[in-house]
Amino acid sequence: MAQQEQRVERELTMSRAMVEAIAHEMREDEEVFYMGEDVADYGGIFDSTEGLLSEFGHDRIMDVPISETAYLGAAVGAAQQGMRPIAELMFVDFFGVAMDQIYNGMAKNTYMSGGAVNVPMVLTAAVGGTYNDAAQHSQTLYGTFAHMAGMKVVVPSTAYDAKGLMHNAIRDDDPVVYLFHKRLMGIGWMPAPDGPKTPVPEDEYTIPFGSADIKREGEDVTVVTLGLHVHRALEAAESLAGEGTSVEIIDLRSLVPLDTETIRESVAKTGRLVVVDEDYRSFGVTGEIIARVAEGSLSDLEAVERVAVPDVPIPYARPMEDEVIPGVEDIETAVRNADSK
Amino acid sequence: MFEDMVTARYYEERLQEEYLEGKQPAFDISAGPIPGELHLAAGHEAAAAGVCRHLREDDVVTAPHRPHHVAIAKGVDLERMTAEIFGRETGLSKGKGGHMHLFDPDVGFACSGIIAQGCPPAVGAGLAAKRRNTDGVAVAFLGEGAISQGAFLESLNLAAVHDLPVVFVIEDNDWAISMPKGRVTDVADGSRRADGFDLPGVRVDHDDAVAVYDAAREAIGRARDGNGPTLLEVQVHRRMGHFMGDPQSYRPDEDSEAAQNRDSIERLAADLRDRGVDDEALDEIRERAHERVDAAIEWAKDQPQPDPEAAHEDVFVNPPSGVTESEPDFDLAGGDD
Ligand SMILES: Cc1ncc(C[n+]2csc(CCOP(=O)(O)OP(=O)(O)O)c2C)c(N)n1
């Protein structure tokens, strides 16, 4: 992780790092405020606003009624007045009830107005399964948001990235969708893997959107992924190293914009591409990444594999959830398959 | 009614025990024999029992994310429901749905984890009953937190303008996760929302099952007779956290205590005693309920885990043929290296 070379001892969970960036931006700019369900007194179901209420009060850390259409649309309206709202959708799955405000308003108003208005808001939402909450609370809708023009889409996988990307997101003059994986947040009741907890500088810093991070260098196979699956891929790479396969892992960090260059360069080196995603397989992130590489550097490609949710809603029972959400072994198998071609 | 309420309360006490197994001392939501989140309805029983007593098997009920007491009152198969909650193959949804997504079409029951999502389908069931000229009725249960949701308000309007046989039942437990009712609406009496649609709105205080029963008889009778929808709000209490594992640090202790002290089951028991039912009879009902619940839980725990491969089934009733999920051999180098 190149950006972390500045020696920092202090480690934070991903949620603490996000909150630190939000608090900093709120201190700097009165126009920044946060609204959502259970974000004030509860501190966010996934600790996404833990501690903010005591510093900023209910006016700026705003609990809202369960009315996503109203409050996400209100965020669009306030942003168009030049404020900088951060609006939290508790689980990304709930976006459907407010789809119009998101897809037809937040995403399109800049364009439809010919640039006369803009929507400098951040939509945050929790994504991901792995704790058996079934089909309405476990989706990882990366592709859904990245698919429609007009929204930047950001997905951190570590505390360091979470903070830098959040600073950027709040300062950005466009709408940004900031998707955090529940499993990475470091919540008491949902143990996180070790990976997301990283050293985080106290000072502010930004990580430009569209700069993928090479989380592990390797020679034989390129694995492109994001969110929770960065950590699963790292675990797979560790055991594959024991078999003599050297895996390079690219963490996209943002889908819009997408750092196609870094991916192509890596594939130019390895010739083998594996894309891992916790979203549905068809019409999604895996297909997009492969298409981009094929468009620009088809001749570099010797093998392609994709690992994703096989186009089924997320089932409840553990054996079935394990079957559909890619695990470390699934990634290992895909890498081996790619490597053997 | 008493039996439904006692069954629901004991059922959830048993579920709670099972749920916590393996999740303690440090609560880990992904451990233990019951997967996922668990929202318990202790303190809500009067609303479900009082309303569902008037329903027939062919009437339709939609419930929210806190569904067990409603499911029990509507007569959902207790064993298969329990197997579903344990994520077993013989569960109502073969282990695919879980506790927030129980479907029992045999008794017209469904629920959902999206707030107010059950309201429009209840209107649809009412529409079907009216169009087909049956005297069927649909009931949508929702929390007081859900009355801010567009789906609810739009449903009230649609049911009203078409005079559909639908009853909307708000279970007002004063809390929507950490949000007290006073901070999400300026109108404490949720049944007054009916005024805006020119519908009858009725509120029942003190989670009084008998009063719910009386109010529901009228509302459901009205719907059955072709006189359109009613909005019924019932005061209930949330005796537990929002979901298992919720530390409730946002909630004043007095409020939690008050919820414990107002028990609709005790209230109904006292009422029954006043009407001359003796303790022995009540105990007998309790015992019967406990036996039934224990048997369902034992049965469910003995059921097999689903085959992981089953995850791929049921996406469609009619799976598209000739199109397989693309898993081609991307051997771009064209054979051996
Ligand atoms: C559309 C949508 N938004 C938010 C949530 C998250 N959520 C689940 S339960 C709940 C509170 C519901 O409160 P209420 O309707 O009063 O029912 P109660 O839980 O008190 O029974 C919230 C906000 C959701 N499931 N769906």
XYZ file of C-alpha atoms and ligand atoms in Angstrom:
704
model
C 0.000 0.000 0.000
C 2.110 2.760 -1.361
C 0.283 5.608 0.322
C 0.979 4.276 3.724
C 4.680 4.670 3.664
C 4.463 7.689 5.938
C 5.040 5.959 9.280
C 1.843 5.841 11.277
C 1.431 3.773 14.392
C -2.233 4.406 15.121
C -4.598 1.771 13.746
C -8.287 2.411 13.220
C -11.245 0.308 12.215
C -12.834 1.251 8.926
C -15.828 2.844 10.642
C -13.614 5.022 12.866
C -11.645 6.142 9.835
C -14.802 7.090 7.927
C -16.178 8.979 10.908
C -12.892 10.850 11.342
C -13.083 12.167 7.793
C -16.736 13.156 8.188
C -16.054 14.973 11.472
C -13.143 16.827 9.903
C -15.206 17.982 6.944
C -18.082 19.002 9.217
C -15.737 21.154 11.302
C -14.333 22.817 8.203
C -17.614 23.449 6.440
C -20.920 24.362 8.056
C -22.749 23.214 4.942
C -21.858 19.569 5.504
C -24.471 17.572 7.385
C -25.412 13.919 7.747
C -28.889 12.460 7.590
C -30.327 9.004 7.769
C -32.191 6.505 9.896
C -30.684 5.802 13.310
C -27.593 7.879 12.591
C -27.873 10.191 15.609
C -28.618 8.492 18.929
C -27.778 5.033 17.633
C -24.599 6.148 15.872
C -25.499 4.205 12.749
C -26.449 0.546 12.749
C -23.004 -0.174 11.310
C -21.196 2.451 13.405
C -20.964 4.764 10.414
C -21.720 7.855 12.537
C -20.570 6.660 15.948
C -19.784 9.638 18.191
C -20.801 12.389 15.755
C -23.978 13.390 17.594
C -22.164 14.589 20.702
C -20.038 17.011 18.727
C -22.515 18.206 16.119
C -25.974 17.821 17.655
C -29.240 16.719 16.131
C -29.362 19.593 13.635
C -26.349 18.342 11.721
C -26.544 14.647 12.539
C -30.140 14.276 11.575
C -32.318 11.276 12.282
C -35.110 11.048 9.762
C -38.390 9.138 9.523
C -38.360 5.898 7.531
C -39.019 7.650 4.262
C -36.123 7.159 1.880
C -37.817 8.866 -1.018
C -38.282 11.993 1.071
C -34.898 12.244 2.712
C -32.727 11.095 -0.181
C -34.681 13.432 -2.422
C -34.239 16.151 0.205
C -30.501 15.562 0.086
C -30.636 16.113 -3.663
C -32.590 19.321 -3.112
C -30.272 20.625 -0.408
C -27.236 19.775 -2.519
C -28.710 21.713 -5.404
C -28.862 24.671 -3.022
C -25.134 24.300 -2.511
C -25.170 22.391 0.756
C -23.111 19.222 1.122
C -25.380 16.543 2.524
C -24.268 13.048 3.329
C -27.340 10.835 3.266
C -27.146 7.304 4.573
C -29.212 4.488 3.209
C -28.898 1.933 5.978
C -28.736 -1.160 3.754
C -28.084 -0.678 0.051
C -30.971 -3.080 -0.606
C -33.427 -0.372 0.460
C -32.456 1.864 -2.457
C -35.372 0.471 -4.387
C -37.941 2.389 -2.377
C -36.241 5.645 -3.415
C -34.973 4.638 -6.803
C -36.537 7.585 -8.574
C -34.840 10.203 -6.428
C -31.516 8.433 -6.899
C -31.683 7.366 -10.519
C -33.775 10.117 -12.036
C -32.740 12.994 -9.799
C -29.423 12.677 -8.057
C -27.780 11.028 -11.050
C -29.264 13.102 -13.870
C -29.909 16.650 -12.736
C -26.447 17.916 -13.596
C -26.773 16.603 -17.123
C -30.391 17.517 -17.709
C -29.649 21.061 -16.606
C -26.729 21.273 -18.989
C -24.502 21.786 -15.994
C -26.627 24.633 -14.642
C -27.126 22.808 -11.365
C -25.003 20.241 -9.625
C -25.574 17.790 -6.809
C -22.635 17.705 -4.397
C -23.974 15.000 -2.106
C -22.691 11.695 -0.791
C -24.987 8.703 -0.591
C -23.535 6.176 1.840
C -24.856 2.648 2.204
C -23.867 -0.660 3.726
C -23.389 -3.570 1.356
C -22.629 -7.235 1.617
C -23.649 -10.573 3.020
C -21.682 -13.224 4.943
C -23.902 -13.188 8.010
C -27.026 -14.882 6.631
C -29.477 -12.016 6.517
C -31.056 -13.234 3.283
C -32.072 -11.617 0.031
C -33.310 -8.199 1.184
C -30.365 -7.324 3.430
C -27.286 -8.874 1.842
C -26.813 -7.478 -1.607
C -23.646 -5.844 -2.867
C -25.082 -3.651 -5.583
C -21.831 -2.196 -6.903
C -22.842 -2.645 -10.496
C -26.312 -1.183 -10.057
C -24.956 2.248 -9.178
C -21.959 2.152 -11.476
C -24.209 1.201 -14.373
C -26.097 4.453 -14.546
C -24.283 7.551 -15.732
C -23.980 10.466 -13.364
C -22.796 9.044 -10.051
C -19.277 8.408 -8.862
C -19.048 5.108 -7.039
C -16.511 4.451 -4.309
C -15.797 1.229 -2.400
C -13.102 1.249 0.300
C -11.541 -1.939 1.625
C -9.292 -0.593 4.384
C -9.456 2.070 7.054
C -6.727 4.060 5.309
C -8.626 4.098 2.034
C -11.962 4.698 3.752
C -10.743 7.947 5.270
C -9.016 9.311 2.196
C -11.909 8.423 -0.084
C -14.440 9.973 2.301
C -12.588 13.302 2.343
C -12.727 13.272 -1.418
C -16.331 12.226 -1.585
C -17.537 15.093 0.593
C -15.487 17.668 -1.293
C -16.533 16.409 -4.704
C -18.986 18.616 -6.566
C -20.750 15.594 -8.045
C -22.930 12.972 -6.392
C -20.838 10.197 -4.919
C -22.131 6.801 -3.863
C -19.922 5.529 -1.054
C -20.501 1.825 -0.381
C -19.027 0.276 2.729
C -19.023 -3.455 3.377
C -20.529 -4.383 6.747
C -17.955 -7.074 7.310
C -15.115 -4.566 7.096
C -16.431 -1.938 9.486
C -15.148 -3.420 12.737
C -18.541 -3.524 14.449
C -18.718 -5.280 17.800
C -21.338 -7.806 16.728
C -19.868 -8.656 13.344
C -16.218 -9.632 13.574
C -14.073 -8.256 10.756
C -11.018 -9.898 9.262
C -7.727 -8.268 10.354
C -7.039 -6.618 7.027
C -9.327 -3.578 7.068
C -7.902 -2.274 10.325
C -4.863 -0.286 9.208
C -2.688 2.591 10.302
C -4.480 5.870 9.593
C -2.813 9.279 9.755
C -4.492 11.830 12.029
C -4.262 14.529 9.393
C -6.567 14.787 6.460
C -5.554 13.324 3.102
C -7.377 12.465 -0.060
C -7.189 9.479 -2.353
C -8.135 10.445 -5.879
C -11.050 8.527 -7.354
C -9.982 6.341 -10.232
C -6.723 5.282 -8.636
C -6.750 1.576 -8.073
C -4.310 0.285 -5.485
C -2.061 -2.699 -5.978
C -2.577 -4.384 -2.654
C -0.134 -7.167 -3.499
C 2.374 -7.444 -6.303
C 2.719 -10.614 -8.318
C 3.838 -12.011 -11.645
C 1.564 -14.852 -12.696
C -2.079 -13.871 -12.334
C -3.855 -10.527 -11.859
C -6.818 -10.539 -9.495
C -9.027 -7.466 -9.757
C -11.493 -6.973 -6.939
C -12.943 -4.566 -4.373
C -14.431 -4.339 -0.881
C -14.482 -7.458 1.272
C -13.088 -9.584 -1.507
C -9.788 -7.742 -1.482
C -9.166 -9.485 1.817
C -10.394 -12.844 0.586
C -8.157 -12.495 -2.460
C -5.178 -11.625 -0.254
C -5.806 -14.744 1.778
C -6.055 -16.822 -1.385
C -2.858 -15.257 -2.733
C -1.038 -16.155 0.456
C -1.850 -19.839 0.124
C -1.240 -19.819 -3.630
C 2.198 -18.363 -3.000
C 2.899 -21.587 -1.140
C 2.112 -23.446 -4.344
C 4.458 -21.231 -6.293
C 1.829 -19.026 -7.928
C 2.494 -15.332 -7.673
C -0.721 -13.306 -7.584
C -1.076 -9.579 -8.104
C -4.108 -8.038 -6.393
C -5.669 -4.845 -7.610
C -8.152 -3.110 -5.330
C -10.289 -0.898 -7.537
C -11.335 1.505 -4.739
C -13.650 3.273 -7.150
C -15.807 1.935 -9.967
C -16.678 5.322 -11.407
C -14.169 6.445 -12.411
C -12.453 3.142 -13.083
C -8.682 2.902 -13.248
C -8.456 0.848 -16.418
C -4.792 1.682 -16.883
C -3.585 -0.031 -13.752
C -5.536 -3.153 -14.671
C -4.223 -3.231 -18.228
C -0.653 -2.731 -17.086
C -0.955 -5.600 -14.676
C -2.491 -7.872 -17.299
C 0.296 -6.892 -19.690
C 2.657 -8.326 -17.102
C 0.749 -11.451 -16.050
C -1.425 -12.219 -19.074
C -4.021 -13.771 -16.803
C -7.032 -11.987 -15.378
C -9.338 -13.070 -12.587
C -12.107 -10.684 -11.531
C -13.744 -11.235 -8.170
C -16.959 -9.507 -7.149
C -19.621 -10.021 -4.470
C -22.286 -8.602 -6.784
C -24.355 -10.583 -9.277
C -22.389 -12.057 -12.108
C -24.299 -10.972 -15.179
C -24.187 -7.412 -16.514
C -21.945 -6.356 -13.664
C -18.460 -5.464 -12.500
C -16.782 -8.660 -13.694
C -18.081 -8.302 -17.221
C -17.147 -4.631 -17.327
C -13.557 -5.140 -16.224
C -13.025 -7.955 -18.689
C -14.562 -5.928 -21.487
C -12.282 -2.995 -20.777
C -9.199 -5.141 -20.863
C -10.388 -6.883 -23.991
C -11.089 -3.565 -25.696
C -7.688 -2.135 -24.960
C -5.337 -5.069 -24.779
C -6.940 -8.232 -26.075
C -3.618 -9.603 -27.214
C -2.285 -9.554 -23.651
C -5.015 -11.837 -22.432
C -4.179 -15.482 -22.121
C -6.843 -16.475 -19.647
C -9.886 -14.931 -17.994
C -11.937 -16.134 -15.045
C -14.706 -14.485 -13.155
C -15.872 -15.153 -9.647
C -19.158 -13.583 -8.581
C -22.616 -14.314 -7.208
C -24.249 -16.639 -9.757
C -27.356 -14.542 -10.509
C -29.424 -15.772 -7.615
C -30.836 -13.675 -4.776
C -28.779 -14.221 -1.612
C -30.205 -17.253 0.207
C -30.653 -17.327 3.986
C -29.335 -20.695 5.193
C -25.580 -20.894 5.686
C -24.723 -23.724 3.304
C -26.515 -21.945 0.477
C -25.133 -18.499 1.262
C -21.639 -19.992 1.320
C -22.369 -21.557 -2.026
C -23.211 -18.295 -3.769
C -20.930 -15.725 -2.116
C -17.388 -16.212 -3.376
C -15.045 -17.599 -0.745
C -11.282 -17.819 -0.509
C -11.314 -21.265 -2.074
C -13.364 -20.105 -5.032
C -10.751 -17.452 -5.683
C -7.929 -19.964 -5.374
C -9.642 -22.263 -7.843
C -10.163 -19.462 -10.339
C -6.547 -18.391 -10.083
C -5.369 -21.969 -10.558
C -7.628 -22.346 -13.569
C -6.336 -19.145 -15.100
C -2.780 -20.053 -14.322
C -3.043 -23.463 -15.927
C -4.159 -22.100 -19.265
C -56.885 -15.242 21.436
C -55.243 -16.070 24.722
C -53.800 -19.226 23.252
C -52.390 -17.415 20.223
C -50.787 -14.821 22.447
C -49.296 -17.304 24.863
C -48.040 -19.430 22.005
C -46.366 -16.455 20.350
C -44.713 -15.270 23.556
C -43.384 -18.688 24.492
C -42.317 -19.389 20.930
C -40.170 -16.304 20.923
C -38.717 -17.034 24.342
C -37.595 -20.382 23.018
C -36.267 -18.853 19.783
C -34.314 -16.356 21.813
C -32.631 -19.124 23.780
C -31.758 -21.004 20.648
C -30.596 -17.871 18.870
C -28.155 -16.925 21.595
C -26.533 -20.319 21.616
C -22.990 -19.922 20.315
C -23.401 -16.162 19.915
C -22.221 -15.378 23.431
C -20.350 -14.120 25.419
C -19.237 -11.688 22.715
C -22.272 -11.379 20.466
C -21.399 -12.527 16.959
C -24.326 -12.338 14.600
C -22.918 -14.935 12.231
C -22.572 -17.709 14.862
C -25.078 -20.112 16.425
C -27.861 -22.338 15.116
C -30.202 -19.560 13.902
C -28.774 -17.482 11.046
C -29.129 -13.752 10.418
C -31.024 -11.098 12.355
C -33.894 -11.894 14.684
C -36.651 -9.396 15.497
C -38.878 -10.512 18.344
C -42.404 -9.331 18.957
C -42.797 -9.795 22.704
C -45.334 -7.161 23.733
C -47.031 -7.025 20.334
C -49.220 -10.106 20.650
C -52.553 -8.394 21.265
C -52.605 -6.716 17.867
C -52.096 -9.923 15.924
C -54.346 -12.098 18.043
C -57.225 -9.612 18.201
C -57.248 -9.032 14.456
C -56.559 -12.513 13.114
C -59.344 -14.120 15.152
C -61.734 -12.648 12.575
C -59.870 -13.966 9.578
C -60.410 -17.092 7.549
C -57.757 -19.234 5.987
C -58.457 -17.721 2.571
C -58.003 -14.161 3.812
C -54.611 -12.645 3.162
C -52.198 -11.164 5.676
C -48.940 -9.343 5.052
C -46.634 -8.775 8.007
C -43.432 -6.775 8.439
C -39.959 -7.797 9.626
C -41.322 -8.726 13.065
C -43.671 -11.434 11.882
C -43.889 -14.410 14.243
C -46.862 -13.370 16.364
C -48.867 -12.501 13.259
C -47.879 -15.748 11.561
C -48.961 -17.760 14.575
C -52.277 -15.932 14.847
C -52.920 -16.476 11.120
C -52.266 -20.186 11.502
C -48.975 -20.536 9.658
C -47.563 -24.047 9.936
C -45.506 -23.765 13.107
C -43.140 -26.602 12.368
C -42.240 -25.508 8.883
C -41.950 -21.905 9.990
C -39.520 -22.947 12.691
C -37.527 -25.069 10.269
C -37.319 -21.999 8.045
C -36.027 -19.854 10.873
C -33.368 -22.485 11.528
C -32.552 -22.420 7.816
C -33.498 -26.026 7.173
C -34.439 -27.795 3.971
C -38.024 -28.513 5.059
C -38.673 -24.917 6.072
C -41.476 -22.917 4.474
C -39.016 -21.528 1.934
C -36.544 -24.433 1.901
C -34.167 -22.300 3.956
C -33.987 -19.523 1.380
C -36.119 -16.894 3.087
C -35.502 -16.945 6.816
C -37.313 -15.196 9.602
C -38.110 -11.941 7.783
C -39.295 -13.658 4.623
C -41.852 -16.270 5.614
C -44.375 -17.347 3.022
C -47.236 -19.723 3.716
C -49.653 -19.477 0.797
C -51.839 -22.212 2.314
C -53.039 -19.740 4.920
C -52.460 -16.558 2.935
C -49.448 -15.297 4.851
C -46.364 -13.391 3.694
C -43.930 -10.964 5.271
C -41.027 -8.801 4.200
C -37.949 -7.069 5.554
C -38.520 -3.836 3.645
C -40.505 -1.297 5.617
C -44.113 -0.923 4.395
C -43.496 -3.275 1.497
C -46.448 -5.445 2.519
C -49.019 -2.668 2.066
C -49.298 -2.623 -1.741
C -49.585 -6.422 -2.063
C -52.356 -6.383 0.542
C -54.158 -3.870 -1.640
C -53.600 -6.251 -4.541
C -55.087 -9.138 -2.592
C -58.067 -6.944 -1.753
C -58.401 -6.054 -5.409
C -58.363 -9.709 -6.397
C -61.047 -10.527 -3.840
C -63.240 -7.694 -5.047
C -62.747 -8.437 -8.736
C -63.564 -12.090 -8.182
C -66.554 -11.250 -6.051
C -65.471 -13.308 -3.074
C -65.885 -11.810 0.357
C -62.173 -12.225 1.114
C -60.298 -9.619 3.087
C -56.644 -8.569 3.197
C -54.850 -7.204 6.242
C -51.533 -5.384 6.161
C -49.632 -5.133 9.450
C -47.007 -2.437 9.849
C -45.111 -0.613 12.573
C -45.696 3.021 13.517
C -42.290 3.745 12.005
C -43.616 2.571 8.660
C -46.389 5.150 8.447
C -43.927 7.690 7.042
C -43.294 5.457 4.073
C -44.737 6.299 0.678
C -45.801 2.723 0.040
C -48.162 2.889 3.028
C -49.709 6.245 2.156
C -50.104 5.375 -1.490
C -51.717 2.096 -0.507
C -54.238 3.790 1.765
C -55.243 6.036 -1.078
C -55.495 3.303 -3.659
C -57.542 1.092 -1.354
C -59.771 4.046 -0.497
C -60.585 5.179 -4.021
C -61.415 1.647 -5.085
C -63.260 0.703 -1.876
C -61.116 -2.369 -1.468
C -61.538 -4.880 1.357
C -58.283 -4.056 3.136
C -57.551 -3.374 6.789
C -54.295 -1.632 7.673
C -53.118 -2.410 11.185
C -50.440 -0.233 12.739
C -48.636 -1.822 15.659
C -47.529 1.253 17.561
C -44.704 0.277 19.897
C -43.400 3.850 20.084
C -40.011 2.936 18.620
C -38.566 2.536 15.163
C -35.180 1.095 16.064
C -33.762 4.114 17.952
C -36.375 6.638 16.877
C -39.191 7.411 19.302
C -42.541 8.070 17.688
C -42.550 11.709 18.779
C -39.571 12.408 16.546
C -40.979 10.915 13.365
C -44.495 12.260 13.392
C -46.275 15.265 14.842
C -49.520 13.315 14.941
C -49.457 10.953 17.903
C -52.670 9.240 16.866
C -51.620 7.389 13.721
C -55.180 6.368 12.955
C -55.835 10.029 12.081
C -53.922 9.513 8.867
C -57.143 7.900 7.713
C -58.801 11.327 7.740
C -56.720 12.425 4.797
C -58.188 9.608 2.736
C -61.693 9.881 4.111
C -61.523 6.467 5.707
C -62.491 5.292 9.147
C -59.493 5.384 11.510
C -59.599 3.730 14.919
C -57.052 3.660 17.693
C -56.927 1.080 20.460
C -54.849 2.014 23.486
C -53.262 -0.073 26.226
C -52.606 -3.160 24.111
C -55.974 -4.454 25.126
C -56.663 -7.625 23.160
C -60.413 -7.481 23.774
C -60.628 -3.920 22.512
C -58.571 -4.905 19.482
C -60.907 -7.806 18.891
C -63.943 -5.538 18.966
C -62.422 -2.893 16.725
C -61.159 -5.492 14.273
C -64.544 -7.200 14.084
C -66.013 -3.982 12.865
C -63.194 -3.168 10.423
C -63.035 -6.632 8.942
C -66.802 -6.894 8.790
C -66.914 -3.612 6.938
C -64.346 -4.841 4.435
C -66.134 -8.167 3.984
C -69.405 -6.413 3.357
C -67.894 -4.416 0.526
C -67.641 -1.133 2.408
C -63.937 -0.534 1.925
C -60.799 -0.125 3.973
C -60.155 0.859 7.576
C -57.032 2.019 9.362
C -56.607 0.542 12.812
C -53.810 1.539 15.162
C -53.048 -0.559 18.205
C -50.805 0.507 21.059
C -48.354 -2.284 21.803
C -44.996 -2.393 23.581
C -41.559 -3.424 22.518
C -40.276 -5.433 25.430
C -36.934 -6.211 23.762
C -34.320 -4.467 21.679
C -35.137 -3.814 18.045
C -33.283 -6.972 17.065
C -31.441 -9.523 19.130
C -28.118 -7.958 20.016
C -29.431 -4.380 20.042
C -27.891 -2.767 23.139
C -30.708 -0.132 23.269
C -28.378 2.521 24.645
C -30.661 5.112 23.051
C -33.632 4.043 25.152
C -34.384 5.456 28.619
C -34.530 2.756 31.300
C -37.974 3.970 32.426
C -39.278 3.275 28.976
C -37.961 -0.287 28.912
C -39.384 -0.860 32.375
C -42.754 0.560 31.432
C -42.845 -1.832 28.493
C -42.207 -4.750 30.843
C -44.918 -3.608 33.202
C -47.658 -3.377 30.619
C -48.237 -6.894 29.536
C -51.129 -7.578 27.216
C -51.090 -11.257 28.107
C -51.405 -10.569 31.820
C -54.092 -8.061 31.042
C -56.089 -10.525 29.024
C -55.634 -13.215 31.679
C -57.047 -10.839 34.286
C -59.912 -10.027 31.965
C -60.674 -13.685 31.450
C -60.591 -14.327 35.179
C -63.063 -11.488 35.624
C -65.285 -13.206 33.132
C -65.168 -16.362 35.183
C -62.414 -18.376 33.502
C -60.448 -20.112 36.232
C -56.676 -20.307 36.541
C -56.689 -23.986 35.831
C -58.199 -23.417 32.424
C -55.624 -20.742 31.650
C -52.789 -22.988 32.775
C -54.097 -25.726 30.579
C -53.955 -23.392 27.602
C -50.429 -22.358 28.509
C -49.336 -25.936 28.832
C -50.821 -26.886 25.493
C -49.075 -23.935 23.866
C -45.732 -24.839 25.399
C -45.972 -28.419 24.280
C -46.795 -27.364 20.756
C -43.913 -24.908 20.612
C -41.386 -27.282 22.122
C -42.420 -29.971 19.675
C -42.061 -27.584 16.718
C -38.615 -26.495 17.809
C -37.434 -30.042 18.396
C -38.783 -31.097 15.016
C -37.158 -28.165 13.270
C -33.769 -28.768 14.812
C -33.830 -32.344 13.564
C -34.382 -31.281 9.990
C -31.562 -31.500 7.475
C -29.512 -28.530 6.328
C -30.186 -27.643 2.707
C -27.941 -28.896 -0.021
C -25.715 -25.964 -1.067
C -26.600 -26.669 -4.702
C -30.248 -25.890 -3.954
C -29.180 -22.247 -3.851
C -29.406 -22.268 -7.637
C -33.020 -23.429 -7.753
C -36.247 -21.411 -7.529
C -34.949 -18.252 -9.163
C -37.586 -18.965 -11.795
C -40.578 -21.251 -11.758
C -39.934 -21.752 -15.392
C -36.170 -21.683 -15.768
C -35.142 -20.287 -19.122
C -34.149 -23.215 -21.261
C -31.337 -23.331 -23.748
C -29.527 -20.549 -21.962
C -27.045 -21.730 -19.412
C -25.172 -19.541 -17.036
C -22.064 -18.668 -18.966
C -19.180 -20.657 -17.621
C -17.216 -21.058 -20.823
C -13.598 -21.956 -20.981
C -11.941 -18.630 -21.580
C -8.867 -20.195 -23.051
C -7.875 -17.220 -25.084
C -4.494 -18.594 -26.020
C -6.373 -21.343 -27.861
C -5.286 -24.510 -26.176
C -2.051 -25.603 -24.644
C 0.435 -23.023 -23.521
C -37.272 0.657 3.389
C -36.589 0.299 4.643
N -35.934 1.274 5.324
C -35.308 0.979 6.478
C -35.317 -0.285 6.983
C -34.574 -0.615 8.251
N -35.487 -0.856 9.362
C -35.884 -2.106 9.666
S -36.961 -2.134 10.923
C -36.934 -0.467 11.066
C -37.782 0.199 12.104
C -39.192 -0.142 11.931
O -39.960 0.462 12.908
P -41.499 0.158 13.024
O -42.132 0.224 11.680
O -42.035 1.050 14.064
O -41.573 -1.359 13.463
P -40.963 -2.041 14.753
O -39.585 -2.474 14.402
O -40.984 -1.045 15.856
O -41.842 -3.206 15.015
C -36.058 0.095 10.137
C -35.759 1.523 10.015
C -35.987 -1.282 6.223
N -36.004 -2.563 6.632
N -36.617 -0.958 5.089
